[in-house]
Amino acid sequence: MFLIYKYEISVFLSFSLSYSLMLIFIFQFIFAKK
């Protein structure tokens, strides 16, 4: 049970990290176009 919980936390952290990186790239692209 604890291992599954830890695995879900790591998956969620990696997903949120990639999502925040994607948002940063989008914002840089928007600001570079202006």
N, CA, C, O and CB atoms as a CASP TS submission, in Angstrom:
PFRMAT TS
TARGET T0000
AUTHOR 0000-0000-0000
METHOD Language model
MODEL 1
PARENT N/A
ATOM      1  N   MET     1       0.842  -1.200   0.000  1.00  0.00           N
ATOM      2  CA  MET     1       0.000   0.000   0.000  1.00  0.00           C
ATOM      3  C   MET     1       0.877   1.251   0.000  1.00  0.00           C
ATOM      4  O   MET     1       0.648   2.178  -0.778  1.00  0.00           O
ATOM      5  CB  MET     1      -0.953   0.005   1.227  1.00  0.00           C
ATOM      6  N   PHE     2       1.869   1.271   0.865  1.00  0.00           N
ATOM      7  CA  PHE     2       2.721   2.453   0.949  1.00  0.00           C
ATOM      8  C   PHE     2       3.552   2.633  -0.318  1.00  0.00           C
ATOM      9  O   PHE     2       3.801   3.757  -0.754  1.00  0.00           O
ATOM     10  CB  PHE     2       3.639   2.356   2.164  1.00  0.00           C
ATOM     11  N   LEU     3       3.980   1.505  -0.910  1.00  0.00           N
ATOM     12  CA  LEU     3       4.778   1.595  -2.137  1.00  0.00           C
ATOM     13  C   LEU     3       3.938   2.139  -3.285  1.00  0.00           C
ATOM     14  O   LEU     3       4.420   2.928  -4.098  1.00  0.00           O
ATOM     15  CB  LEU     3       5.357   0.216  -2.510  1.00  0.00           C
ATOM     16  N   ILE     4       2.687   1.714  -3.345  1.00  0.00           N
ATOM     17  CA  ILE     4       1.800   2.214  -4.403  1.00  0.00           C
ATOM     18  C   ILE     4       1.565   3.719  -4.214  1.00  0.00           C
ATOM     19  O   ILE     4       1.546   4.486  -5.176  1.00  0.00           O
ATOM     20  CB  ILE     4       0.441   1.441  -4.397  1.00  0.00           C
ATOM     21  N   TYR     5       1.388   4.116  -2.954  1.00  0.00           N
ATOM     22  CA  TYR     5       1.180   5.535  -2.659  1.00  0.00           C
ATOM     23  C   TYR     5       2.399   6.350  -3.049  1.00  0.00           C
ATOM     24  O   TYR     5       2.273   7.443  -3.601  1.00  0.00           O
ATOM     25  CB  TYR     5       0.865   5.738  -1.175  1.00  0.00           C
ATOM     26  N   LYS     6       3.593   5.811  -2.757  1.00  0.00           N
ATOM     27  CA  LYS     6       4.820   6.505  -3.107  1.00  0.00           C
ATOM     28  C   LYS     6       4.964   6.591  -4.628  1.00  0.00           C
ATOM     29  O   LYS     6       5.413   7.605  -5.162  1.00  0.00           O
ATOM     30  CB  LYS     6       6.037   5.796  -2.488  1.00  0.00           C
ATOM     31  N   TYR     7       4.579   5.521  -5.310  1.00  0.00           N
ATOM     32  CA  TYR     7       4.678   5.497  -6.774  1.00  0.00           C
ATOM     33  C   TYR     7       3.748   6.534  -7.387  1.00  0.00           C
ATOM     34  O   TYR     7       4.123   7.212  -8.343  1.00  0.00           O
ATOM     35  CB  TYR     7       4.344   4.093  -7.322  1.00  0.00           C
ATOM     36  N   GLU     8       2.538   6.665  -6.849  1.00  0.00           N
ATOM     37  CA  GLU     8       1.605   7.659  -7.376  1.00  0.00           C
ATOM     38  C   GLU     8       2.122   9.073  -7.144  1.00  0.00           C
ATOM     39  O   GLU     8       1.928   9.952  -7.984  1.00  0.00           O
ATOM     40  CB  GLU     8       0.228   7.492  -6.732  1.00  0.00           C
ATOM     41  N   ILE     9       2.775   9.293  -6.016  1.00  0.00           N
ATOM     42  CA  ILE     9       3.335  10.621  -5.725  1.00  0.00           C
ATOM     43  C   ILE     9       4.441  10.961  -6.724  1.00  0.00           C
ATOM     44  O   ILE     9       4.518  12.089  -7.212  1.00  0.00           O
ATOM     45  CB  ILE     9       3.886  10.678  -4.276  1.00  0.00           C
ATOM     46  N   SER    10       5.300   9.974  -7.028  1.00  0.00           N
ATOM     47  CA  SER    10       6.391  10.238  -7.978  1.00  0.00           C
ATOM     48  C   SER    10       5.838  10.493  -9.372  1.00  0.00           C
ATOM     49  O   SER    10       6.347  11.352 -10.093  1.00  0.00           O
ATOM     50  CB  SER    10       7.383   9.058  -8.012  1.00  0.00           C
ATOM     51  N   VAL    11       4.801   9.757  -9.759  1.00  0.00           N
ATOM     52  CA  VAL    11       4.178   9.965 -11.070  1.00  0.00           C
ATOM     53  C   VAL    11       3.546  11.353 -11.125  1.00  0.00           C
ATOM     54  O   VAL    11       3.662  12.050 -12.133  1.00  0.00           O
ATOM     55  CB  VAL    11       3.112   8.869 -11.357  1.00  0.00           C
ATOM     56  N   PHE    12       2.879  11.753 -10.047  1.00  0.00           N
ATOM     57  CA  PHE    12       2.240  13.062 -10.006  1.00  0.00           C
ATOM     58  C   PHE    12       3.280  14.177 -10.043  1.00  0.00           C
ATOM     59  O   PHE    12       3.066  15.200 -10.692  1.00  0.00           O
ATOM     60  CB  PHE    12       1.369  13.192  -8.756  1.00  0.00           C
ATOM     61  N   LEU    13       4.402  13.990  -9.353  1.00  0.00           N
ATOM     62  CA  LEU    13       5.456  15.005  -9.351  1.00  0.00           C
ATOM     63  C   LEU    13       6.082  15.153 -10.731  1.00  0.00           C
ATOM     64  O   LEU    13       6.335  16.269 -11.186  1.00  0.00           O
ATOM     65  CB  LEU    13       6.533  14.654  -8.323  1.00  0.00           C
ATOM     66  N   SER    14       6.332  14.033 -11.395  1.00  0.00           N
ATOM     67  CA  SER    14       6.935  14.111 -12.737  1.00  0.00           C
ATOM     68  C   SER    14       5.957  14.741 -13.720  1.00  0.00           C
ATOM     69  O   SER    14       6.365  15.488 -14.609  1.00  0.00           O
ATOM     70  CB  SER    14       7.357  12.704 -13.233  1.00  0.00           C
ATOM     71  N   PHE    15       4.657  14.442 -13.564  1.00  0.00           N
ATOM     72  CA  PHE    15       3.657  15.013 -14.464  1.00  0.00           C
ATOM     73  C   PHE    15       3.536  16.519 -14.250  1.00  0.00           C
ATOM     74  O   PHE    15       3.470  17.280 -15.215  1.00  0.00           O
ATOM     75  CB  PHE    15       2.293  14.334 -14.252  1.00  0.00           C
ATOM     76  N   SER    16       3.507  16.951 -12.993  1.00  0.00           N
ATOM     77  CA  SER    16       3.392  18.389 -12.708  1.00  0.00           C
ATOM     78  C   SER    16       4.654  19.129 -13.150  1.00  0.00           C
ATOM     79  O   SER    16       4.577  20.278 -13.586  1.00  0.00           O
ATOM     80  CB  SER    16       3.137  18.627 -11.201  1.00  0.00           C
ATOM     81  N   LEU    17       5.815  18.479 -13.040  1.00  0.00           N
ATOM     82  CA  LEU    17       7.058  19.116 -13.456  1.00  0.00           C
ATOM     83  C   LEU    17       7.077  19.318 -14.965  1.00  0.00           C
ATOM     84  O   LEU    17       7.460  20.384 -15.447  1.00  0.00           O
ATOM     85  CB  LEU    17       8.265  18.280 -13.015  1.00  0.00           C
ATOM     86  N   SER    18       6.666  18.297 -15.712  1.00  0.00           N
ATOM     87  CA  SER    18       6.634  18.428 -17.177  1.00  0.00           C
ATOM     88  C   SER    18       5.572  19.442 -17.595  1.00  0.00           C
ATOM     89  O   SER    18       5.758  20.166 -18.573  1.00  0.00           O
ATOM     90  CB  SER    18       6.355  17.056 -17.846  1.00  0.00           C
ATOM     91  N   TYR    19       4.459  19.500 -16.859  1.00  0.00           N
ATOM     92  CA  TYR    19       3.398  20.457 -17.184  1.00  0.00           C
ATOM     93  C   TYR    19       3.869  21.890 -16.940  1.00  0.00           C
ATOM     94  O   TYR    19       3.584  22.779 -17.741  1.00  0.00           O
ATOM     95  CB  TYR    19       2.135  20.163 -16.353  1.00  0.00           C
ATOM     96  N   SER    20       4.583  22.117 -15.843  1.00  0.00           N
ATOM     97  CA  SER    20       5.088  23.463 -15.561  1.00  0.00           C
ATOM     98  C   SER    20       6.152  23.864 -16.580  1.00  0.00           C
ATOM     99  O   SER    20       6.226  25.030 -16.967  1.00  0.00           O
ATOM    100  CB  SER    20       5.664  23.537 -14.133  1.00  0.00           C
ATOM    101  N   LEU    21       6.979  22.908 -17.021  1.00  0.00           N
ATOM    102  CA  LEU    21       7.975  23.208 -18.047  1.00  0.00           C
ATOM    103  C   LEU    21       7.297  23.585 -19.349  1.00  0.00           C
ATOM    104  O   LEU    21       7.749  24.494 -20.046  1.00  0.00           O
ATOM    105  CB  LEU    21       8.909  22.013 -18.263  1.00  0.00           C
ATOM    106  N   MET    22       6.212  22.892 -19.684  1.00  0.00           N
ATOM    107  CA  MET    22       5.465  23.188 -20.905  1.00  0.00           C
ATOM    108  C   MET    22       4.858  24.594 -20.822  1.00  0.00           C
ATOM    109  O   MET    22       4.865  25.336 -21.804  1.00  0.00           O
ATOM    110  CB  MET    22       4.356  22.128 -21.137  1.00  0.00           C
ATOM    111  N   LEU    23       4.332  24.951 -19.644  1.00  0.00           N
ATOM    112  CA  LEU    23       3.766  26.288 -19.471  1.00  0.00           C
ATOM    113  C   LEU    23       4.840  27.357 -19.620  1.00  0.00           C
ATOM    114  O   LEU    23       4.594  28.410 -20.208  1.00  0.00           O
ATOM    115  CB  LEU    23       3.087  26.409 -18.102  1.00  0.00           C
ATOM    116  N   ILE    24       6.030  27.091 -19.089  1.00  0.00           N
ATOM    117  CA  ILE    24       7.131  28.058 -19.203  1.00  0.00           C
ATOM    118  C   ILE    24       7.520  28.252 -20.665  1.00  0.00           C
ATOM    119  O   ILE    24       7.763  29.379 -21.097  1.00  0.00           O
ATOM    120  CB  ILE    24       8.357  27.591 -18.382  1.00  0.00           C
ATOM    121  N   PHE    25       7.582  27.146 -21.440  1.00  0.00           N
ATOM    122  CA  PHE    25       7.924  27.251 -22.858  1.00  0.00           C
ATOM    123  C   PHE    25       6.851  28.034 -23.613  1.00  0.00           C
ATOM    124  O   PHE    25       7.170  28.823 -24.503  1.00  0.00           O
ATOM    125  CB  PHE    25       8.096  25.851 -23.476  1.00  0.00           C
ATOM    126  N   ILE    26       5.590  27.821 -23.266  1.00  0.00           N
ATOM    127  CA  ILE    26       4.497  28.535 -23.943  1.00  0.00           C
ATOM    128  C   ILE    26       4.578  30.030 -23.638  1.00  0.00           C
ATOM    129  O   ILE    26       4.422  30.862 -24.531  1.00  0.00           O
ATOM    130  CB  ILE    26       3.114  27.970 -23.508  1.00  0.00           C
ATOM    131  N   PHE    27       4.825  30.367 -22.358  1.00  0.00           N
ATOM    132  CA  PHE    27       4.913  31.785 -22.002  1.00  0.00           C
ATOM    133  C   PHE    27       6.117  32.450 -22.669  1.00  0.00           C
ATOM    134  O   PHE    27       6.032  33.602 -23.093  1.00  0.00           O
ATOM    135  CB  PHE    27       5.002  31.945 -20.479  1.00  0.00           C
ATOM    136  N   GLN    28       7.239  31.728 -22.765  1.00  0.00           N
ATOM    137  CA  GLN    28       8.408  32.300 -23.443  1.00  0.00           C
ATOM    138  C   GLN    28       8.103  32.516 -24.918  1.00  0.00           C
ATOM    139  O   GLN    28       8.538  33.509 -25.501  1.00  0.00           O
ATOM    140  CB  GLN    28       9.643  31.383 -23.279  1.00  0.00           C
ATOM    141  N   PHE    29       7.359  31.596 -25.528  1.00  0.00           N
ATOM    142  CA  PHE    29       7.009  31.734 -26.942  1.00  0.00           C
ATOM    143  C   PHE    29       6.087  32.934 -27.147  1.00  0.00           C
ATOM    144  O   PHE    29       6.228  33.673 -28.121  1.00  0.00           O
ATOM    145  CB  PHE    29       6.337  30.446 -27.463  1.00  0.00           C
ATOM    146  N   ILE    30       5.142  33.124 -26.223  1.00  0.00           N
ATOM    147  CA  ILE    30       4.202  34.258 -26.338  1.00  0.00           C
ATOM    148  C   ILE    30       4.950  35.578 -26.167  1.00  0.00           C
ATOM    149  O   ILE    30       4.730  36.521 -26.928  1.00  0.00           O
ATOM    150  CB  ILE    30       3.064  34.144 -25.277  1.00  0.00           C
ATOM    151  N   PHE    31       5.837  35.647 -25.167  1.00  0.00           N
ATOM    152  CA  PHE    31       6.560  36.899 -24.929  1.00  0.00           C
ATOM    153  C   PHE    31       7.581  37.169 -26.029  1.00  0.00           C
ATOM    154  O   PHE    31       7.911  38.326 -26.288  1.00  0.00           O
ATOM    155  CB  PHE    31       7.258  36.859 -23.568  1.00  0.00           C
ATOM    156  N   ALA    32       8.085  36.124 -26.677  1.00  0.00           N
ATOM    157  CA  ALA    32       9.058  36.326 -27.748  1.00  0.00           C
ATOM    158  C   ALA    32       8.372  36.838 -29.012  1.00  0.00           C
ATOM    159  O   ALA    32       8.993  37.522 -29.824  1.00  0.00           O
ATOM    160  CB  ALA    32       9.811  35.019 -28.043  1.00  0.00           C
ATOM    161  N   LYS    33       7.082  36.504 -29.179  1.00  0.00           N
ATOM    162  CA  LYS    33       6.368  36.960 -30.377  1.00  0.00           C
ATOM    163  C   LYS    33       6.042  38.447 -30.296  1.00  0.00           C
ATOM    164  O   LYS    33       5.932  39.116 -31.323  1.00  0.00           O
ATOM    165  CB  LYS    33       5.080  36.155 -30.569  1.00  0.00           C
ATOM    166  N   LYS    34       5.888  38.968 -29.073  1.00  0.00           N
ATOM    167  CA  LYS    34       5.516  40.386 -28.939  1.00  0.00           C
ATOM    168  C   LYS    34       6.667  41.306 -29.323  1.00  0.00           C
ATOM    169  O   LYS    34       6.526  42.528 -29.268  1.00  0.00           O
ATOM    170  CB  LYS    34       5.071  40.687 -27.503  1.00  0.00           C
TER
END
